[in-house]
mmCIF file of C-alpha atoms in Angstrom:
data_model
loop_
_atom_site.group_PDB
_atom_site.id
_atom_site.type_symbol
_atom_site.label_atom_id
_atom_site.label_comp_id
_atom_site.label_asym_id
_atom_site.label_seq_id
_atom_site.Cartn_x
_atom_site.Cartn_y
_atom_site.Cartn_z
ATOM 1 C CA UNK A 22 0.000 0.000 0.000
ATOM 2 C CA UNK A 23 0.741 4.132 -0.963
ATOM 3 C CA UNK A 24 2.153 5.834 2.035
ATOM 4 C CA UNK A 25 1.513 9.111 0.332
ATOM 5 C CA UNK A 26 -0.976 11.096 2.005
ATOM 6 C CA UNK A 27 -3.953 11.689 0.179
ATOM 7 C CA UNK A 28 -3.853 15.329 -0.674
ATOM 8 C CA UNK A 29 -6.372 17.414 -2.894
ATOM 9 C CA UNK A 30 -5.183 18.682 -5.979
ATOM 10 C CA UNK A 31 -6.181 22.454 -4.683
ATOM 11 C CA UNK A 32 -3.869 22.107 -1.642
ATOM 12 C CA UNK A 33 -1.189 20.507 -3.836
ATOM 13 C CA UNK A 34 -0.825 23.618 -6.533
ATOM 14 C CA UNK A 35 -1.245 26.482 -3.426
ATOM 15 C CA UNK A 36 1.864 23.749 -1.600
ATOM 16 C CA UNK A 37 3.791 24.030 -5.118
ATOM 17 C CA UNK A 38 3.288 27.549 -4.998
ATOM 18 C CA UNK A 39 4.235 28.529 -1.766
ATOM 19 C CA UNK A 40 7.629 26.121 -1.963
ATOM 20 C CA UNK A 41 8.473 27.953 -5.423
ATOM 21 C CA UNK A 42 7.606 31.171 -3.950
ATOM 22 C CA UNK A 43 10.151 30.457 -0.779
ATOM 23 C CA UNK A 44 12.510 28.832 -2.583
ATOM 24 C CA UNK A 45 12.854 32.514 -4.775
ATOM 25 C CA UNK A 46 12.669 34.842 -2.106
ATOM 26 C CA UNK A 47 16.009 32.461 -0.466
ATOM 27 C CA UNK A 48 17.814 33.233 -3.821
ATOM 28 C CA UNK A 49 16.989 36.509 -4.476
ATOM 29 C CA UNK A 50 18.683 37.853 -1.457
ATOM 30 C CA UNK A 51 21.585 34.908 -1.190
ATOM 31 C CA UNK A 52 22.535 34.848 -4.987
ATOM 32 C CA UNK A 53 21.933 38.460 -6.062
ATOM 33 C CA UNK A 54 25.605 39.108 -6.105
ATOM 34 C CA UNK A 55 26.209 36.363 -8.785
ATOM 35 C CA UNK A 56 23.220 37.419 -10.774
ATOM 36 C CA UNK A 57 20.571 35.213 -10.084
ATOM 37 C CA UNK A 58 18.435 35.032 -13.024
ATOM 38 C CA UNK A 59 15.436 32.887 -11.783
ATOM 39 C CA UNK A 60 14.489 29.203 -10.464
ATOM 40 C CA UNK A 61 13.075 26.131 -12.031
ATOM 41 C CA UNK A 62 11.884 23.005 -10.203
ATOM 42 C CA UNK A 63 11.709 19.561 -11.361
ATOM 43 C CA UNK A 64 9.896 16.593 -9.953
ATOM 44 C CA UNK A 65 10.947 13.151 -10.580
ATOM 45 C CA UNK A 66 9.827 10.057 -8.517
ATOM 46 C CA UNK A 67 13.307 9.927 -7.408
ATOM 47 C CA UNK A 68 14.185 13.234 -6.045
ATOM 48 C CA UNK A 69 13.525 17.035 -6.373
ATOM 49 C CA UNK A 70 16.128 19.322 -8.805
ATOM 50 C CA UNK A 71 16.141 22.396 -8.593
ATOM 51 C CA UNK A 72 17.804 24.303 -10.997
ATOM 52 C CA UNK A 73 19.071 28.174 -10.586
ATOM 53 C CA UNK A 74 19.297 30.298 -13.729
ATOM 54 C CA UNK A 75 22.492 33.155 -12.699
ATOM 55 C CA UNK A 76 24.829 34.804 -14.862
ATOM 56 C CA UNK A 77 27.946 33.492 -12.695
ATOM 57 C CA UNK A 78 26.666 29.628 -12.258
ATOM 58 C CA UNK A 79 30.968 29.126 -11.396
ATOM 59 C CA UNK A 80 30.061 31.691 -8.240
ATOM 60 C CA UNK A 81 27.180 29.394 -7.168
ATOM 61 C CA UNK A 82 28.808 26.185 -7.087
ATOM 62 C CA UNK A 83 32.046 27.392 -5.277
ATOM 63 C CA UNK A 84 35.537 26.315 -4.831
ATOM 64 C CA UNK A 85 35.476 21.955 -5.557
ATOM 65 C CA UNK A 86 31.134 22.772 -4.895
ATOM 66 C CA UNK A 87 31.260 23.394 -1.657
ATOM 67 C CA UNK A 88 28.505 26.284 -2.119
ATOM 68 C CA UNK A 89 26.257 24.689 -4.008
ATOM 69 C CA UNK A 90 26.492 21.825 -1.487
ATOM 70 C CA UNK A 91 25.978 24.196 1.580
ATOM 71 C CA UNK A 92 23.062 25.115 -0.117
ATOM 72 C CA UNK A 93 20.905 21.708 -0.975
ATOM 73 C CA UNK A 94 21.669 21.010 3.030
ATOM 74 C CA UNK A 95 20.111 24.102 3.866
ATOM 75 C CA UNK A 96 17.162 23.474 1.320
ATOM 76 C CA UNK A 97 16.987 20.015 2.626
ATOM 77 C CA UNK A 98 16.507 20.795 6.133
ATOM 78 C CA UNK A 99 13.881 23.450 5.827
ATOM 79 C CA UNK A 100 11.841 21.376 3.269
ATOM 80 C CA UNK A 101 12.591 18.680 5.333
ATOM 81 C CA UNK A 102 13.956 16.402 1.932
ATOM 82 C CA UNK A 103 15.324 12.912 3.136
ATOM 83 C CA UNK A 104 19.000 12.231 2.010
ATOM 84 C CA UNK A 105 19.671 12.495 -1.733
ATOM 85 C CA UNK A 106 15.914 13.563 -2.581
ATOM 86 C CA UNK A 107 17.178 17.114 -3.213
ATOM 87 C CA UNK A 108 19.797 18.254 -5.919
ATOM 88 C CA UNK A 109 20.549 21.594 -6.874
ATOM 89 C CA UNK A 110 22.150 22.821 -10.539
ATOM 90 C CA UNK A 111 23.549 25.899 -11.443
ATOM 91 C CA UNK A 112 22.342 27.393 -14.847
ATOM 92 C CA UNK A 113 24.180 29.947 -17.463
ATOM 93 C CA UNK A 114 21.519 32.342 -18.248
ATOM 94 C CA UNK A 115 21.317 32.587 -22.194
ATOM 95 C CA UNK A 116 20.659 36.359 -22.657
ATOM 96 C CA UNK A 117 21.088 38.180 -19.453
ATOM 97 C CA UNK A 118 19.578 41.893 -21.589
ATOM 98 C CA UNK A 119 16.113 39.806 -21.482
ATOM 99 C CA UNK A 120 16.200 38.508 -17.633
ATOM 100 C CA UNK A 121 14.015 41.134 -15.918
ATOM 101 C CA UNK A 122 15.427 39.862 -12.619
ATOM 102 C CA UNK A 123 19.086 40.576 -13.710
ATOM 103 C CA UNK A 124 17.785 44.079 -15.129
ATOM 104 C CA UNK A 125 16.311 44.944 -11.740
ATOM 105 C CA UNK A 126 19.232 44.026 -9.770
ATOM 106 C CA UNK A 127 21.172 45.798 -11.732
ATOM 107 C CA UNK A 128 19.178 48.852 -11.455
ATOM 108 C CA UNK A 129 19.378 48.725 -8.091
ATOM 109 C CA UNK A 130 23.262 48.301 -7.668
ATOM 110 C CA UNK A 131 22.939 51.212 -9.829
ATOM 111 C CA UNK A 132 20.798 53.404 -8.167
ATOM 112 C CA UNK A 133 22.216 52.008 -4.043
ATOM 113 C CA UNK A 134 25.937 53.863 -5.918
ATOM 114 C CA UNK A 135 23.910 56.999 -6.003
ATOM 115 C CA UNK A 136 23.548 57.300 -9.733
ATOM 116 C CA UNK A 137 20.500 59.395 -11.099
ATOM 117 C CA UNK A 138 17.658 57.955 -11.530
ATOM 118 C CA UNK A 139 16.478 58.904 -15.209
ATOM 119 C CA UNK A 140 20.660 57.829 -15.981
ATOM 120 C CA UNK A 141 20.251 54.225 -14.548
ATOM 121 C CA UNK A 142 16.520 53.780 -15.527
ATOM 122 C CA UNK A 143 17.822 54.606 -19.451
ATOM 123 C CA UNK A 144 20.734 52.711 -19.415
ATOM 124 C CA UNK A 145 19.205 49.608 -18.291
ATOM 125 C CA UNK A 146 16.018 50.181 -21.206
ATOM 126 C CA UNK A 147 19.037 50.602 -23.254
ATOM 127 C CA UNK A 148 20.492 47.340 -22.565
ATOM 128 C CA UNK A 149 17.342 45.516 -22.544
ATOM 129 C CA UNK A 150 16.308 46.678 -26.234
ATOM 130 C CA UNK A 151 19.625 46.128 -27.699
ATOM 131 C CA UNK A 152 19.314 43.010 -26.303
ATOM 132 C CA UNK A 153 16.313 41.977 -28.941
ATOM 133 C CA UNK A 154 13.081 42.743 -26.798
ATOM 134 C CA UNK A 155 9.741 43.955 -28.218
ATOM 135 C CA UNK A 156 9.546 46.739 -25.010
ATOM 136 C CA UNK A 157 10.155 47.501 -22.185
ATOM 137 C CA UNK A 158 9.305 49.455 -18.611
ATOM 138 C CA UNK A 159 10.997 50.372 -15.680
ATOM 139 C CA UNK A 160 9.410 52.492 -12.746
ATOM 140 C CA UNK A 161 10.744 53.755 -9.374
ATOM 141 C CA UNK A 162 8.406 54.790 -6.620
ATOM 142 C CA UNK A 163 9.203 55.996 -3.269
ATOM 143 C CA UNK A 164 10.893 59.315 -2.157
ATOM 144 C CA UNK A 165 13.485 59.882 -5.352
ATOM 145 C CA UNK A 166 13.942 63.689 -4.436
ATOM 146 C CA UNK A 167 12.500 65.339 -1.634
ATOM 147 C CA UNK A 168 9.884 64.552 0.923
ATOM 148 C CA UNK A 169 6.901 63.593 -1.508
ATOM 149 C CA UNK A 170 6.889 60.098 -2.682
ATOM 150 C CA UNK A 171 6.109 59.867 -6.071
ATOM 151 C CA UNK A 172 6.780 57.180 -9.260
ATOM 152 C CA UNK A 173 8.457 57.814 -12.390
ATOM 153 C CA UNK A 174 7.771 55.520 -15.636
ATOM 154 C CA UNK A 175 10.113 55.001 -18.117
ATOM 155 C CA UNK A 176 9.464 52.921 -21.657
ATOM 156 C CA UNK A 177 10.290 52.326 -24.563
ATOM 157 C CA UNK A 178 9.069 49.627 -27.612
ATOM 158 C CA UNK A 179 5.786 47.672 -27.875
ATOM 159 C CA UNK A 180 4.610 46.206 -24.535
ATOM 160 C CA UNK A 181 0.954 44.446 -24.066
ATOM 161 C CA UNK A 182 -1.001 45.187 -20.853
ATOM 162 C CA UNK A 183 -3.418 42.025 -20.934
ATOM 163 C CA UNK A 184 -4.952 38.895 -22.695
ATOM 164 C CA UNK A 185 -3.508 35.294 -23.052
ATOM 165 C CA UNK A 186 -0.197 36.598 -24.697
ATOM 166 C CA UNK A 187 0.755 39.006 -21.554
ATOM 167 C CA UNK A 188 1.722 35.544 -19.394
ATOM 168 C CA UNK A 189 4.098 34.128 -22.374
ATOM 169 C CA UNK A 190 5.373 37.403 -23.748
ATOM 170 C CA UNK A 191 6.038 39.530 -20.700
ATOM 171 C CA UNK A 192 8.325 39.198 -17.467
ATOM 172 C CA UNK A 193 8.240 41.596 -15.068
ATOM 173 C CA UNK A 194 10.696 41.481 -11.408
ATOM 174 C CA UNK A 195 10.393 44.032 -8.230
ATOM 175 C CA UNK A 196 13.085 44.760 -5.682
ATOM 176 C CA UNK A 197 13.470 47.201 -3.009
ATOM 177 C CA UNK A 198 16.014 49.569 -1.873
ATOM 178 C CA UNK A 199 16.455 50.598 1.907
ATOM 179 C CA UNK A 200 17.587 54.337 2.164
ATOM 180 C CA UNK A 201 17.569 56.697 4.618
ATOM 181 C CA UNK A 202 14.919 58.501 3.079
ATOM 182 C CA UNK A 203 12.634 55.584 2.961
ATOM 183 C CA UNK A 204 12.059 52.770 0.672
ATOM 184 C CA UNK A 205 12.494 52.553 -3.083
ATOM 185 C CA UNK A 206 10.459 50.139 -4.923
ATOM 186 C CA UNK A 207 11.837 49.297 -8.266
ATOM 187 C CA UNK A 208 10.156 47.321 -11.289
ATOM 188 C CA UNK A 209 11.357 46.159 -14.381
ATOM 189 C CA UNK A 210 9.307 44.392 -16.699
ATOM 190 C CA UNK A 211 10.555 43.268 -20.469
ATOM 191 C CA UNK A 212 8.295 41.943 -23.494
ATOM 192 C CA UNK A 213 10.326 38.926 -25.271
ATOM 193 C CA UNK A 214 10.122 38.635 -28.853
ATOM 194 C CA UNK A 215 8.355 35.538 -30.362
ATOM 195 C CA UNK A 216 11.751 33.045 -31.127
ATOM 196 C CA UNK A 217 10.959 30.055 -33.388
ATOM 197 C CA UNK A 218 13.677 27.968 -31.138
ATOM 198 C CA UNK A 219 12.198 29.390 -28.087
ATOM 199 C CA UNK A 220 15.368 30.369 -26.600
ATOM 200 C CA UNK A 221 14.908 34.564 -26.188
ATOM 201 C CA UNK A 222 11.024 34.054 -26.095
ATOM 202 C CA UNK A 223 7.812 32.258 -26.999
ATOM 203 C CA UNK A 224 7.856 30.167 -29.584
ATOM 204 C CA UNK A 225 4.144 31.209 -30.932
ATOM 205 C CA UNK A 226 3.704 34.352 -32.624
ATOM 206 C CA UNK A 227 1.287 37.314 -30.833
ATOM 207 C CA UNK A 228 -2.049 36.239 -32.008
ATOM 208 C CA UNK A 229 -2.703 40.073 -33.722
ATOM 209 C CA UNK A 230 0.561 38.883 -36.001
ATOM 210 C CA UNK A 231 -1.181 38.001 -39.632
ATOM 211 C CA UNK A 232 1.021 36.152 -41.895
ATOM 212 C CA UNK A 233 0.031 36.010 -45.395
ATOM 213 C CA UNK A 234 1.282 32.828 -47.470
ATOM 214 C CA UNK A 235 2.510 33.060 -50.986
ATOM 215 C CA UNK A 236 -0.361 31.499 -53.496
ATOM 216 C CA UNK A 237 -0.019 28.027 -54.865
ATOM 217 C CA UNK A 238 0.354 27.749 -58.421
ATOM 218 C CA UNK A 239 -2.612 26.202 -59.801
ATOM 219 C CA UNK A 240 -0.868 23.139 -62.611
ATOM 220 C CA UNK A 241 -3.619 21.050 -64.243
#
């Protein structure tokens, strides 16, 4: 007989969620030094991988892997994972200009050296559509300059504000800045381009995009 508890499948995705939700927050604020890009879970029957997306994986996995390894035994005992049910992999991000996570802790290095704010906020839409993206938006809210709080929008390119396309097309990360002033919220988000190989984005076209075919010739 199963020794798996019997668990609804409601309970199961908000259990999923939470874990995945944890399990970012953790390397956001451990790995943002070595450019952590994003996480991606896989369950086999096995064991649990987990594999995180930076732009220095080499940073991550440490002198002979002795970070990485620090790291699945502090996964493993807050998830509580028996022995060898937990792995962890360290990923080479493939375009680092379309990460929004990269983009917005970059910003924020940026803007924590006392740069400008319209300077950093263009440099990094800069970036980010020489890097092949459709659009892109970054915003900063809080207390930029003086004692009113207030938010400033930057764009730039084609970016889609709803409908099925917004959760394949667009990617959007927020971080936060401590100052003296008060906090600085920062958010970045980037519209991929569609990408046949579905490496930079989707593979499937916007479904606006009309493509007209060249006429068959008609051979009797």
């Amino acid at each position: 007989m199963s020794v798996v508890p019997n668990i609804s499948k409601k309970r199961k995705f908000v259990a999923d969620g939470v874990f995945y939700s944890e399990l970012n927050e953790f390397f956001a604020r451990s790995l943002a030094k070595d450019g952590y890009a994003g996480v991606e879970v896989r369950v086999t029957p096995v064991k649990t991988e987990i594999i995180v997306k930076a732009t220095k994986p080499d940073d991550i996995v440490g002198d002979k892997g002795r970070r990485i390894l620090e790291l699945t035994s502090v996964l493993r005992k807050r998830f509580n994972f028996p022995e060898g049910a937990l792995e962890l992999f360290a990923e080479r991000v493939a375009n680092r200009g379309l990460n929004a996570q990269i983009q917005a802790e970059s910003l924020k290095f940026k803007l924590v050296a006392g740069l400008a704010v319209r300077r950093a906020c263009s440099a990094v839409l800069k970036f980010v559509m020489e890097s092949g993206a459709k659009g892109a938006e970054v915003s900063v809210s809080g207390k930029v300059r003086g004692q009113r709080a207030k938010t400033q929008k930057f764009s730039d390119g084609y970016m889609i504000k709803s409908g099925h396309a917004k959760t394949e097309f667009i990617e959007s990360a927020v971080r936060h800045i401590m100052l003296r002033t008060g906090i600085l919220g920062i958010k970045v988000t980037i519209m991929h381009p569609q990408d046949p190989k579905g490496i930079n984005g989707p593979k499937n076209p916007l479904s606006d995009v009309i493509t007209i075919l060249e006429p068959k010739d008609d051979s009797y």
